[in-house]
Amino acid sequence: MQMTNSTKKSVSIPTHKEIRQAEESSKKLAAYIQATQKPGFQLLKKGKEQETVLIPASALRLLVVILTQMAKGNAVTLIPVHAELTTQEAADLLNVSRPFLVNLLEEGKIPFKRVGTRRRVLAKDVLRYKEEIDKKRLKVLEELANEAQKHNMGY
């Protein structure tokens, strides 16, 4: 697996072998989590000394998400919610251009702070904005589908 590390995020681009492993692992782990009331995992270290590592259920669920994306061949990025992002990183997260993001910031739609002449945005604020616009988009889509059904447009 190729990995790029910075203080803010890690990007993982899976190899073909890892894609196959991730597909198999994600299915098994997801089935285990669904079938178990309180999922948890123990890893046993091979060798003379056995050491147990307990993995919390929330981390297992995140692992399923990561494995599922890897199985699709997607790169995976982990960003702590408290991380400060550059405007380019925030724009990439929203899949918009940097100038469009800067307009959102200047319009007050996403909070930011200045560090010298640069703008910094908290990842949690970008994710909150993304969640809000996704909800609005879904609502509009539902309204369009209802309107299409009302006019027998075959949707």
Tab-separated table of N, CA and C in Angstrom, residues 50-141:
chain	number	residue	atom	x	y	z
A	50	GLN	N	2.307	-13.746	24.343
A	50	GLN	CA	1.035	-13.375	23.737
A	50	GLN	C	0.583	-12.048	24.303
A	51	GLU	N	0.234	-11.171	23.419
A	51	GLU	CA	-0.251	-9.853	23.811
A	51	GLU	C	-1.617	-9.661	23.167
A	52	THR	N	-2.593	-9.183	23.921
A	52	THR	CA	-3.932	-8.959	23.417
A	52	THR	C	-4.141	-7.483	23.142
A	53	VAL	N	-4.725	-7.204	21.983
A	53	VAL	CA	-5.072	-5.838	21.613
A	53	VAL	C	-6.580	-5.789	21.448
A	54	LEU	N	-7.255	-4.984	22.253
A	54	LEU	CA	-8.708	-4.845	22.154
A	54	LEU	C	-9.040	-3.686	21.223
A	55	ILE	N	-9.959	-3.933	20.302
A	55	ILE	CA	-10.366	-2.908	19.337
A	55	ILE	C	-11.822	-2.551	19.612
A	56	PRO	N	-12.117	-1.270	19.882
A	56	PRO	CA	-13.495	-0.866	20.178
A	56	PRO	C	-14.421	-1.038	18.973
A	57	ALA	N	-15.718	-1.207	19.243
A	57	ALA	CA	-16.717	-1.411	18.196
A	57	ALA	C	-16.746	-0.250	17.207
A	58	SER	N	-16.599	0.977	17.692
A	58	SER	CA	-16.628	2.129	16.786
A	58	SER	C	-15.464	2.077	15.795
A	59	ALA	N	-14.321	1.605	16.232
A	59	ALA	CA	-13.172	1.471	15.342
A	59	ALA	C	-13.408	0.350	14.328
A	60	LEU	N	-14.098	-0.700	14.748
A	60	LEU	CA	-14.420	-1.788	13.817
A	60	LEU	C	-15.341	-1.299	12.710
A	61	ARG	N	-16.350	-0.496	13.093
A	61	ARG	CA	-17.262	0.043	12.083
A	61	ARG	C	-16.508	0.945	11.101
A	62	LEU	N	-15.598	1.745	11.609
A	62	LEU	CA	-14.783	2.593	10.740
A	62	LEU	C	-13.910	1.728	9.835
A	63	LEU	N	-13.387	0.657	10.375
A	63	LEU	CA	-12.565	-0.256	9.582
A	63	LEU	C	-13.369	-0.856	8.428
A	64	VAL	N	-14.638	-1.185	8.657
A	64	VAL	CA	-15.487	-1.712	7.585
A	64	VAL	C	-15.641	-0.670	6.473
A	65	VAL	N	-15.850	0.582	6.856
A	65	VAL	CA	-15.975	1.659	5.869
A	65	VAL	C	-14.686	1.774	5.057
A	66	ILE	N	-13.560	1.753	5.734
A	66	ILE	CA	-12.264	1.857	5.051
A	66	ILE	C	-12.058	0.675	4.102
A	67	LEU	N	-12.319	-0.531	4.595
A	67	LEU	CA	-12.142	-1.727	3.763
A	67	LEU	C	-13.076	-1.716	2.566
A	68	THR	N	-14.313	-1.255	2.751
A	68	THR	CA	-15.269	-1.191	1.649
A	68	THR	C	-14.782	-0.237	0.564
A	69	GLN	N	-14.263	0.909	0.969
A	69	GLN	CA	-13.731	1.856	-0.012
A	69	GLN	C	-12.489	1.292	-0.701
A	70	MET	N	-11.627	0.640	0.063
A	70	MET	CA	-10.437	0.020	-0.534
A	70	MET	C	-10.836	-1.059	-1.536
A	71	ALA	N	-11.897	-1.831	-1.213
A	71	ALA	CA	-12.364	-2.885	-2.111
A	71	ALA	C	-12.845	-2.314	-3.444
A	72	LYS	N	-13.275	-1.048	-3.416
A	72	LYS	CA	-13.697	-0.370	-4.648
A	72	LYS	C	-12.512	0.272	-5.366
A	73	GLY	N	-11.312	0.142	-4.775
A	73	GLY	CA	-10.116	0.711	-5.380
A	73	GLY	C	-9.924	2.181	-5.066
A	74	ASN	N	-10.722	2.698	-4.129
A	74	ASN	CA	-10.643	4.109	-3.785
A	74	ASN	C	-9.525	4.389	-2.796
A	75	ALA	N	-8.932	5.561	-2.925
A	75	ALA	CA	-7.986	6.029	-1.925
A	75	ALA	C	-8.781	6.402	-0.682
A	76	VAL	N	-8.170	6.258	0.462
A	76	VAL	CA	-8.831	6.543	1.727
A	76	VAL	C	-8.067	7.651	2.430
A	77	THR	N	-8.801	8.652	2.896
A	77	THR	CA	-8.196	9.749	3.621
A	77	THR	C	-8.826	9.840	4.996
A	78	LEU	N	-8.016	9.904	6.016
A	78	LEU	CA	-8.505	10.102	7.378
A	78	LEU	C	-8.084	11.493	7.817
A	79	ILE	N	-9.071	12.257	8.271
A	79	ILE	CA	-8.795	13.614	8.728
A	79	ILE	C	-9.428	13.781	10.100
A	80	PRO	N	-8.660	14.121	11.106
A	80	PRO	CA	-9.268	14.391	12.415
A	80	PRO	C	-10.226	15.580	12.307
A	81	VAL	N	-11.374	15.513	12.989
A	81	VAL	CA	-12.368	16.576	12.868
A	81	VAL	C	-11.846	17.911	13.376
A	82	HIS	N	-10.875	17.909	14.258
A	82	HIS	CA	-10.335	19.161	14.793
A	82	HIS	C	-9.218	19.739	13.922
A	83	ALA	N	-8.876	19.044	12.835
A	83	ALA	CA	-7.775	19.494	11.975
A	83	ALA	C	-8.126	20.811	11.288
A	84	GLU	N	-7.125	21.662	11.170
A	84	GLU	CA	-7.279	22.895	10.404
A	84	GLU	C	-6.833	22.617	8.979
A	85	LEU	N	-7.700	22.918	8.032
A	85	LEU	CA	-7.426	22.657	6.626
A	85	LEU	C	-7.100	23.945	5.889
A	86	THR	N	-6.288	23.815	4.863
A	86	THR	CA	-6.085	24.943	3.961
A	86	THR	C	-7.338	25.064	3.111
A	87	THR	N	-7.464	26.165	2.404
A	87	THR	CA	-8.634	26.329	1.538
A	87	THR	C	-8.637	25.275	0.429
A	88	GLN	N	-7.465	24.872	-0.049
A	88	GLN	CA	-7.413	23.841	-1.096
A	88	GLN	C	-7.849	22.489	-0.537
A	89	GLU	N	-7.396	22.149	0.664
A	89	GLU	CA	-7.806	20.881	1.277
A	89	GLU	C	-9.311	20.860	1.524
A	90	ALA	N	-9.859	21.978	2.003
A	90	ALA	CA	-11.304	22.067	2.252
A	90	ALA	C	-12.075	21.966	0.936
A	91	ALA	N	-11.582	22.626	-0.107
A	91	ALA	CA	-12.226	22.563	-1.417
A	91	ALA	C	-12.202	21.129	-1.953
A	92	ASP	N	-11.077	20.452	-1.773
A	92	ASP	CA	-10.970	19.054	-2.212
A	92	ASP	C	-11.965	18.175	-1.468
A	93	LEU	N	-12.132	18.421	-0.183
A	93	LEU	CA	-13.075	17.637	0.621
A	93	LEU	C	-14.504	17.813	0.129
A	94	LEU	N	-14.841	19.024	-0.307
A	94	LEU	CA	-16.186	19.305	-0.823
A	94	LEU	C	-16.304	19.031	-2.323
A	95	ASN	N	-15.181	18.736	-2.960
A	95	ASN	CA	-15.145	18.510	-4.401
A	95	ASN	C	-15.606	19.751	-5.168
A	96	VAL	N	-15.102	20.909	-4.748
A	96	VAL	CA	-15.375	22.183	-5.411
A	96	VAL	C	-14.044	22.872	-5.674
A	97	SER	N	-14.083	23.941	-6.450
A	97	SER	CA	-12.856	24.685	-6.710
A	97	SER	C	-12.489	25.527	-5.488
A	98	ARG	N	-11.229	25.881	-5.386
A	98	ARG	CA	-10.786	26.724	-4.275
A	98	ARG	C	-11.455	28.092	-4.315
A	99	PRO	N	-11.571	28.747	-5.489
A	99	PRO	CA	-12.259	30.039	-5.509
A	99	PRO	C	-13.723	29.939	-5.054
A	100	PHE	N	-14.397	28.854	-5.413
A	100	PHE	CA	-15.784	28.664	-4.962
A	100	PHE	C	-15.816	28.545	-3.442
A	101	LEU	N	-14.889	27.781	-2.883
A	101	LEU	CA	-14.824	27.631	-1.427
A	101	LEU	C	-14.554	28.971	-0.751
A	102	VAL	N	-13.630	29.742	-1.302
A	102	VAL	CA	-13.316	31.047	-0.719
A	102	VAL	C	-14.571	31.923	-0.697
A	103	ASN	N	-15.387	31.869	-1.754
A	103	ASN	CA	-16.655	32.608	-1.760
A	103	ASN	C	-17.570	32.148	-0.635
A	104	LEU	N	-17.640	30.829	-0.409
A	104	LEU	CA	-18.452	30.299	0.694
A	104	LEU	C	-17.958	30.852	2.027
A	105	LEU	N	-16.649	30.906	2.186
A	105	LEU	CA	-16.064	31.419	3.430
A	105	LEU	C	-16.401	32.893	3.600
A	106	GLU	N	-16.212	33.675	2.550
A	106	GLU	CA	-16.449	35.114	2.625
A	106	GLU	C	-17.932	35.436	2.828
A	107	GLU	N	-18.822	34.555	2.349
A	107	GLU	CA	-20.267	34.738	2.545
A	107	GLU	C	-20.703	34.288	3.935
A	108	GLY	N	-19.784	33.714	4.706
A	108	GLY	CA	-20.101	33.281	6.064
A	108	GLY	C	-20.794	31.927	6.141
A	109	LYS	N	-20.793	31.175	5.065
A	109	LYS	CA	-21.463	29.868	5.063
A	109	LYS	C	-20.645	28.800	5.785
A	110	ILE	N	-19.342	29.015	5.838
A	110	ILE	CA	-18.447	28.126	6.579
A	110	ILE	C	-17.512	29.022	7.392
A	111	PRO	N	-17.431	28.793	8.711
A	111	PRO	CA	-16.522	29.618	9.515
A	111	PRO	C	-15.057	29.342	9.176
A	112	PHE	N	-14.225	30.357	9.340
A	112	PHE	CA	-12.792	30.201	9.108
A	112	PHE	C	-12.057	31.214	9.964
A	113	LYS	N	-10.753	31.037	10.027
A	113	LYS	CA	-9.921	32.023	10.708
A	113	LYS	C	-8.732	32.324	9.803
A	114	ARG	N	-8.136	33.446	10.058
A	114	ARG	CA	-6.959	33.829	9.285
A	114	ARG	C	-5.706	33.536	10.105
A	115	VAL	N	-4.718	33.000	9.427
A	115	VAL	CA	-3.393	32.799	10.005
A	115	VAL	C	-2.461	33.587	9.096
A	116	GLY	N	-2.135	34.794	9.527
A	116	GLY	CA	-1.404	35.704	8.647
A	116	GLY	C	-2.335	36.125	7.525
A	117	THR	N	-1.925	35.859	6.300
A	117	THR	CA	-2.774	36.192	5.154
A	117	THR	C	-3.561	34.985	4.656
A	118	ARG	N	-3.373	33.849	5.286
A	118	ARG	CA	-4.011	32.595	4.852
A	118	ARG	C	-5.283	32.314	5.649
A	119	ARG	N	-6.210	31.630	5.001
A	119	ARG	CA	-7.436	31.200	5.673
A	119	ARG	C	-7.265	29.754	6.112
A	120	ARG	N	-7.805	29.425	7.280
A	120	ARG	CA	-7.818	28.050	7.774
A	120	ARG	C	-9.244	27.699	8.166
A	121	VAL	N	-9.629	26.474	7.845
A	121	VAL	CA	-10.990	26.004	8.072
A	121	VAL	C	-10.918	24.708	8.872
A	122	LEU	N	-11.761	24.582	9.885
A	122	LEU	CA	-11.801	23.332	10.645
A	122	LEU	C	-12.518	22.257	9.824
A	123	ALA	N	-11.972	21.052	9.835
A	123	ALA	CA	-12.576	19.940	9.101
A	123	ALA	C	-14.017	19.726	9.540
A	124	LYS	N	-14.294	19.855	10.845
A	124	LYS	CA	-15.666	19.620	11.327
A	124	LYS	C	-16.634	20.640	10.743
A	125	ASP	N	-16.187	21.881	10.501
A	125	ASP	CA	-17.062	22.894	9.901
A	125	ASP	C	-17.330	22.586	8.433
A	126	VAL	N	-16.311	22.101	7.726
A	126	VAL	CA	-16.487	21.721	6.325
A	126	VAL	C	-17.441	20.532	6.233
A	127	LEU	N	-17.258	19.548	7.109
A	127	LEU	CA	-18.125	18.368	7.098
A	127	LEU	C	-19.558	18.726	7.480
A	128	ARG	N	-19.725	19.644	8.401
A	128	ARG	CA	-21.062	20.100	8.792
A	128	ARG	C	-21.751	20.770	7.596
A	129	TYR	N	-21.024	21.628	6.888
A	129	TYR	CA	-21.574	22.287	5.698
A	129	TYR	C	-21.954	21.244	4.648
A	130	LYS	N	-21.083	20.260	4.428
A	130	LYS	CA	-21.350	19.206	3.450
A	130	LYS	C	-22.621	18.445	3.804
A	131	GLU	N	-22.773	18.134	5.078
A	131	GLU	CA	-23.973	17.427	5.535
A	131	GLU	C	-25.222	18.266	5.286
A	132	GLU	N	-25.150	19.561	5.549
A	132	GLU	CA	-26.294	20.457	5.338
A	132	GLU	C	-26.682	20.528	3.862
A	133	ILE	N	-25.697	20.702	2.983
A	133	ILE	CA	-26.046	20.815	1.563
A	133	ILE	C	-26.512	19.470	1.000
A	134	ASP	N	-25.966	18.371	1.525
A	134	ASP	CA	-26.430	17.049	1.086
A	134	ASP	C	-27.894	16.848	1.468
A	135	LYS	N	-28.294	17.282	2.672
A	135	LYS	CA	-29.700	17.175	3.094
A	135	LYS	C	-30.600	18.018	2.199
A	136	LYS	N	-30.152	19.237	1.884
A	136	LYS	CA	-30.936	20.112	1.013
A	136	LYS	C	-31.083	19.510	-0.374
A	137	ARG	N	-30.008	18.944	-0.897
A	137	ARG	CA	-30.055	18.314	-2.223
A	137	ARG	C	-31.018	17.135	-2.239
A	138	LEU	N	-30.981	16.329	-1.192
A	138	LEU	CA	-31.866	15.175	-1.107
A	138	LEU	C	-33.325	15.622	-1.053
A	139	LYS	N	-33.597	16.673	-0.297
A	139	LYS	CA	-34.967	17.195	-0.199
A	139	LYS	C	-35.464	17.663	-1.566
A	140	VAL	N	-34.635	18.400	-2.298
A	140	VAL	CA	-35.009	18.875	-3.636
A	140	VAL	C	-35.224	17.694	-4.572
A	141	LEU	N	-34.364	16.686	-4.490
A	141	LEU	CA	-34.491	15.504	-5.330
A	141	LEU	C	-35.805	14.781	-5.049
